[in-house]
XYZ file of C-alpha atoms in Angstrom:
288
model
C 0.000 0.000 0.000
C 1.328 3.454 -0.945
C 1.904 6.186 1.639
C -0.046 8.623 -0.543
C -1.569 9.029 -3.985
C 0.897 8.095 -6.753
C 2.283 10.665 -9.172
C 4.473 9.166 -11.872
C 6.928 10.497 -14.443
C 4.270 9.764 -17.067
C 1.800 11.878 -15.078
C 4.271 14.756 -15.072
C 4.952 14.578 -18.808
C 1.208 14.415 -19.517
C 0.541 17.440 -17.314
C 3.298 19.455 -18.975
C 2.030 18.606 -22.470
C -1.500 19.589 -21.440
C -0.258 22.937 -20.137
C 1.699 23.576 -23.337
C -1.416 22.976 -25.423
C -3.699 25.192 -23.326
C -4.269 28.927 -23.503
C -2.250 29.249 -20.279
C 0.744 27.934 -22.183
C 1.616 31.518 -23.097
C 2.894 32.008 -19.548
C 5.118 28.907 -19.587
C 8.453 28.012 -21.100
C 9.201 24.301 -20.973
C 12.867 23.266 -20.933
C 14.986 20.265 -20.083
C 17.111 21.145 -17.091
C 19.400 18.207 -17.874
C 19.374 14.507 -18.695
C 19.484 11.895 -15.947
C 21.738 8.837 -15.705
C 19.068 6.839 -17.565
C 18.748 9.553 -20.210
C 15.394 10.848 -18.978
C 14.595 14.534 -19.257
C 14.463 16.478 -16.006
C 11.637 18.890 -16.785
C 11.844 22.578 -15.867
C 9.072 25.149 -16.218
C 9.550 28.910 -16.229
C 6.335 30.745 -15.372
C 6.091 34.521 -15.753
C 4.389 37.151 -17.861
C 6.864 37.305 -20.720
C 5.285 40.461 -22.107
C 6.118 42.225 -18.866
C 9.863 42.824 -19.013
C 10.056 45.377 -16.197
C 13.243 45.476 -14.160
C 11.525 45.052 -10.802
C 10.926 41.307 -11.262
C 12.250 38.925 -8.640
C 13.099 35.217 -8.792
C 11.608 32.170 -7.054
C 12.804 28.548 -7.267
C 10.501 25.607 -6.453
C 11.511 21.934 -6.576
C 10.083 18.537 -5.611
C 10.648 14.768 -5.668
C 14.293 14.559 -4.726
C 12.903 11.596 -2.771
C 10.869 9.551 -5.277
C 8.439 8.072 -2.760
C 7.292 11.445 -1.447
C 4.535 11.924 -3.995
C 2.832 14.537 -1.825
C 5.495 16.961 -3.058
C 4.326 16.562 -6.649
C 0.698 17.222 -5.750
C 1.601 20.340 -3.755
C 3.686 21.670 -6.618
C 0.913 20.859 -9.090
C -1.335 23.096 -6.983
C 1.236 25.879 -7.245
C 1.417 25.522 -11.019
C -2.364 25.488 -11.457
C -2.735 28.627 -9.356
C 0.033 30.487 -11.187
C -1.577 29.684 -14.550
C -5.089 30.647 -13.438
C -6.973 33.825 -14.301
C -7.034 34.887 -10.649
C -6.000 38.550 -10.244
C -3.404 37.641 -7.655
C -1.915 34.992 -9.941
C -1.618 37.656 -12.623
C 0.171 39.890 -10.124
C 2.635 37.107 -9.306
C 3.320 36.479 -12.997
C 3.967 40.190 -13.526
C 6.374 40.599 -10.630
C 8.110 37.218 -10.389
C 9.965 34.698 -12.501
C 9.190 31.189 -11.222
C 11.670 28.426 -12.004
C 9.967 25.123 -11.209
C 11.583 21.675 -11.316
C 8.693 19.307 -10.498
C 10.705 16.074 -10.395
C 14.374 16.159 -9.365
C 14.733 12.379 -9.379
C 12.953 10.987 -12.470
C 15.095 7.828 -12.525
C 14.204 7.018 -8.926
C 10.517 7.596 -9.634
C 10.601 5.346 -12.718
C 12.517 2.597 -10.897
C 10.152 2.688 -7.929
C 12.736 3.804 -5.388
C 11.541 5.371 -2.165
C 14.433 7.662 -1.250
C 17.469 7.223 -3.480
C 18.537 7.873 -7.078
C 19.642 5.337 -9.676
C 23.180 5.699 -8.279
C 21.895 4.803 -4.802
C 22.286 8.351 -3.488
C 19.998 10.472 -1.367
C 19.909 13.509 -3.639
C 18.872 15.768 -0.781
C 22.249 15.104 0.814
C 24.301 16.099 -2.229
C 23.756 19.858 -2.520
C 27.071 20.917 -1.003
C 29.150 19.353 -3.765
C 27.042 17.534 -6.376
C 28.670 15.537 -9.151
C 27.626 16.450 -12.683
C 28.008 12.739 -13.521
C 26.274 11.009 -10.597
C 23.905 13.782 -9.412
C 23.202 15.740 -12.616
C 19.817 17.152 -11.582
C 21.207 18.594 -8.336
C 24.297 19.935 -10.104
C 22.176 21.697 -12.705
C 19.446 22.978 -10.370
C 22.154 24.680 -8.312
C 23.649 26.151 -11.469
C 20.218 27.365 -12.601
C 19.436 29.005 -9.239
C 22.761 30.842 -9.227
C 22.247 32.050 -12.798
C 18.735 33.233 -11.931
C 20.046 35.107 -8.878
C 22.484 37.031 -11.061
C 19.600 38.293 -13.199
C 16.854 38.726 -10.586
C 16.980 39.081 -6.788
C 15.900 35.720 -5.355
C 13.288 35.966 -2.607
C 12.100 32.373 -2.068
C 13.417 28.842 -2.530
C 11.155 25.926 -1.553
C 11.868 22.212 -1.800
C 8.739 20.046 -1.338
C 8.825 16.780 0.630
C 6.682 14.294 2.541
C 6.943 13.430 6.249
C 6.189 10.029 7.762
C 5.885 10.948 11.470
C 4.454 14.387 12.150
C 0.974 15.473 11.071
C -0.169 18.606 9.219
C 1.942 20.677 6.847
C 4.975 22.582 8.125
C 8.339 23.995 7.099
C 11.953 23.568 8.047
C 13.897 26.813 7.749
C 17.243 28.260 8.723
C 18.015 31.000 11.239
C 20.559 33.573 12.357
C 21.408 35.105 15.715
C 21.168 38.633 14.316
C 17.642 38.460 12.903
C 15.838 35.163 13.595
C 12.391 36.696 12.961
C 13.238 37.259 9.300
C 13.353 33.496 8.751
C 9.927 32.921 10.269
C 7.807 35.483 8.407
C 6.781 33.401 5.392
C 5.887 30.241 7.394
C 3.847 32.368 9.780
C 1.907 33.843 6.863
C 1.317 30.306 5.577
C -0.159 29.361 8.940
C -2.688 32.204 8.628
C -3.618 31.323 5.045
C -3.887 27.519 5.098
C -5.780 25.878 7.996
C -3.648 22.726 8.198
C -0.284 24.479 8.107
C 1.323 24.289 11.534
C 3.700 27.074 12.481
C 4.139 25.313 15.819
C 5.492 22.205 14.067
C 7.877 24.238 11.905
C 11.518 24.295 12.947
C 14.297 26.791 12.272
C 17.931 25.878 12.696
C 21.113 24.738 11.007
C 22.372 21.319 12.051
C 25.536 19.669 10.819
C 23.607 16.600 9.625
C 21.570 18.811 7.265
C 24.513 20.729 5.786
C 24.172 19.116 2.347
C 20.399 19.469 2.049
C 18.830 21.914 -0.396
C 17.590 24.047 2.506
C 20.957 24.638 4.147
C 23.303 24.528 1.151
C 21.200 26.877 -0.988
C 20.701 29.243 1.950
C 24.445 29.562 2.355
C 25.175 29.917 -1.350
C 22.296 32.211 -2.336
C 22.445 34.295 0.864
C 18.667 34.667 1.257
C 16.635 33.972 4.390
C 13.553 32.356 2.816
C 14.875 28.916 1.873
C 12.559 26.189 3.124
C 11.779 22.510 3.070
C 7.991 22.235 2.804
C 6.781 19.035 4.480
C 3.319 17.488 4.086
C 2.483 14.598 6.361
C 1.704 11.167 4.953
C -0.574 10.857 7.985
C -2.761 13.821 7.132
C -3.968 16.764 9.218
C -4.241 16.720 12.973
C -7.705 16.608 14.553
C -9.627 15.869 11.352
C -11.371 12.680 12.369
C -13.904 12.432 9.559
C -11.230 12.297 6.819
C -7.866 11.594 8.437
C -5.558 11.552 5.386
C -4.665 14.271 2.914
C -6.393 13.795 -0.426
C -5.084 15.062 -3.754
C -7.262 18.167 -3.524
C -5.957 18.910 -0.025
C -2.377 18.701 -1.239
C -3.047 20.916 -4.224
C -4.709 23.442 -1.920
C -1.448 23.591 0.039
C 0.317 24.697 -3.143
C -2.360 27.282 -3.852
C -2.117 28.446 -0.239
C 1.611 28.988 -0.690
C 0.866 31.292 -3.621
C -1.692 33.235 -1.581
C 0.872 33.568 1.195
C 3.314 34.896 -1.366
C 0.799 37.580 -2.355
C 0.896 38.813 1.260
C 4.650 38.299 1.652
C 5.159 40.400 -1.480
C 3.751 43.447 0.314
C 6.426 43.056 2.983
C 9.479 42.376 0.829
C 8.487 44.477 -2.203
C 6.218 47.379 -1.186
C 7.074 49.048 -4.504
C 4.878 46.471 -6.238
C 1.767 47.761 -4.495
C 2.664 51.294 -5.575
C 3.004 50.125 -9.183
C -0.402 48.439 -9.007
C -2.007 51.585 -7.620
C -0.463 53.648 -10.389
C -1.987 51.265 -12.914
C -5.341 51.348 -11.163
C -5.178 47.630 -10.400
C -6.806 46.329 -7.211
C -5.060 43.229 -5.853
C -7.591 41.179 -3.886
C -6.495 38.741 -1.179
């Protein structure tokens, strides 16, 4: 029995082709980040309003499925993608002000082979971010390269890596911290807790432990020098205190992704107040 609803490499390719063929495809550029050891394409989507070339855009990187068995990550990220491609006014605002680089499946070989945690080379890819090999860990090597290139063009404001958790309930985040300004690292998760009912700020943790030094969260935080780098965890066990329907369904997981986008709409007003001024000048009302 699976921990959660399956989401295969075939599902991903089908979803990407459907997006390309839809009217929302105008907001998406589909690329191959790199090829895997088995020669599979690691898909990457860039979502933004390409007609809006204003200099105030900022960058966001979202990834999932470094661990093949954590299918909840794919469903959360699918919710993000659906929201960003919707006709919602806030989605339009995000497309105008941000460039989203999305890698929905970092470990296609592991997914295809039916692995739970490791890659074809037998590696935990979320322990290879400090010094990935272009030969044995190509997707991690190239996602790091992509994020650094993006940061040279646009200021990066958010990096999220989506995972599943087998012990704790609810949805929560792992973040980093600093002695000088620990509150800065907690703002986005706190907003999430106010937007999505099953997101637990209390269950979220903020710290930098030696055992996590090569994870995406810690390694990318150190290399990109931004505070909002998170591991987003959704429980395999479902939400706490929901007795009538104890496990997360696909729609629940997709709502988490949409909730993250709504949280970003609020977070944007904190980190980029100039965006609200631009909207007012255009006579655009951004509804939350």
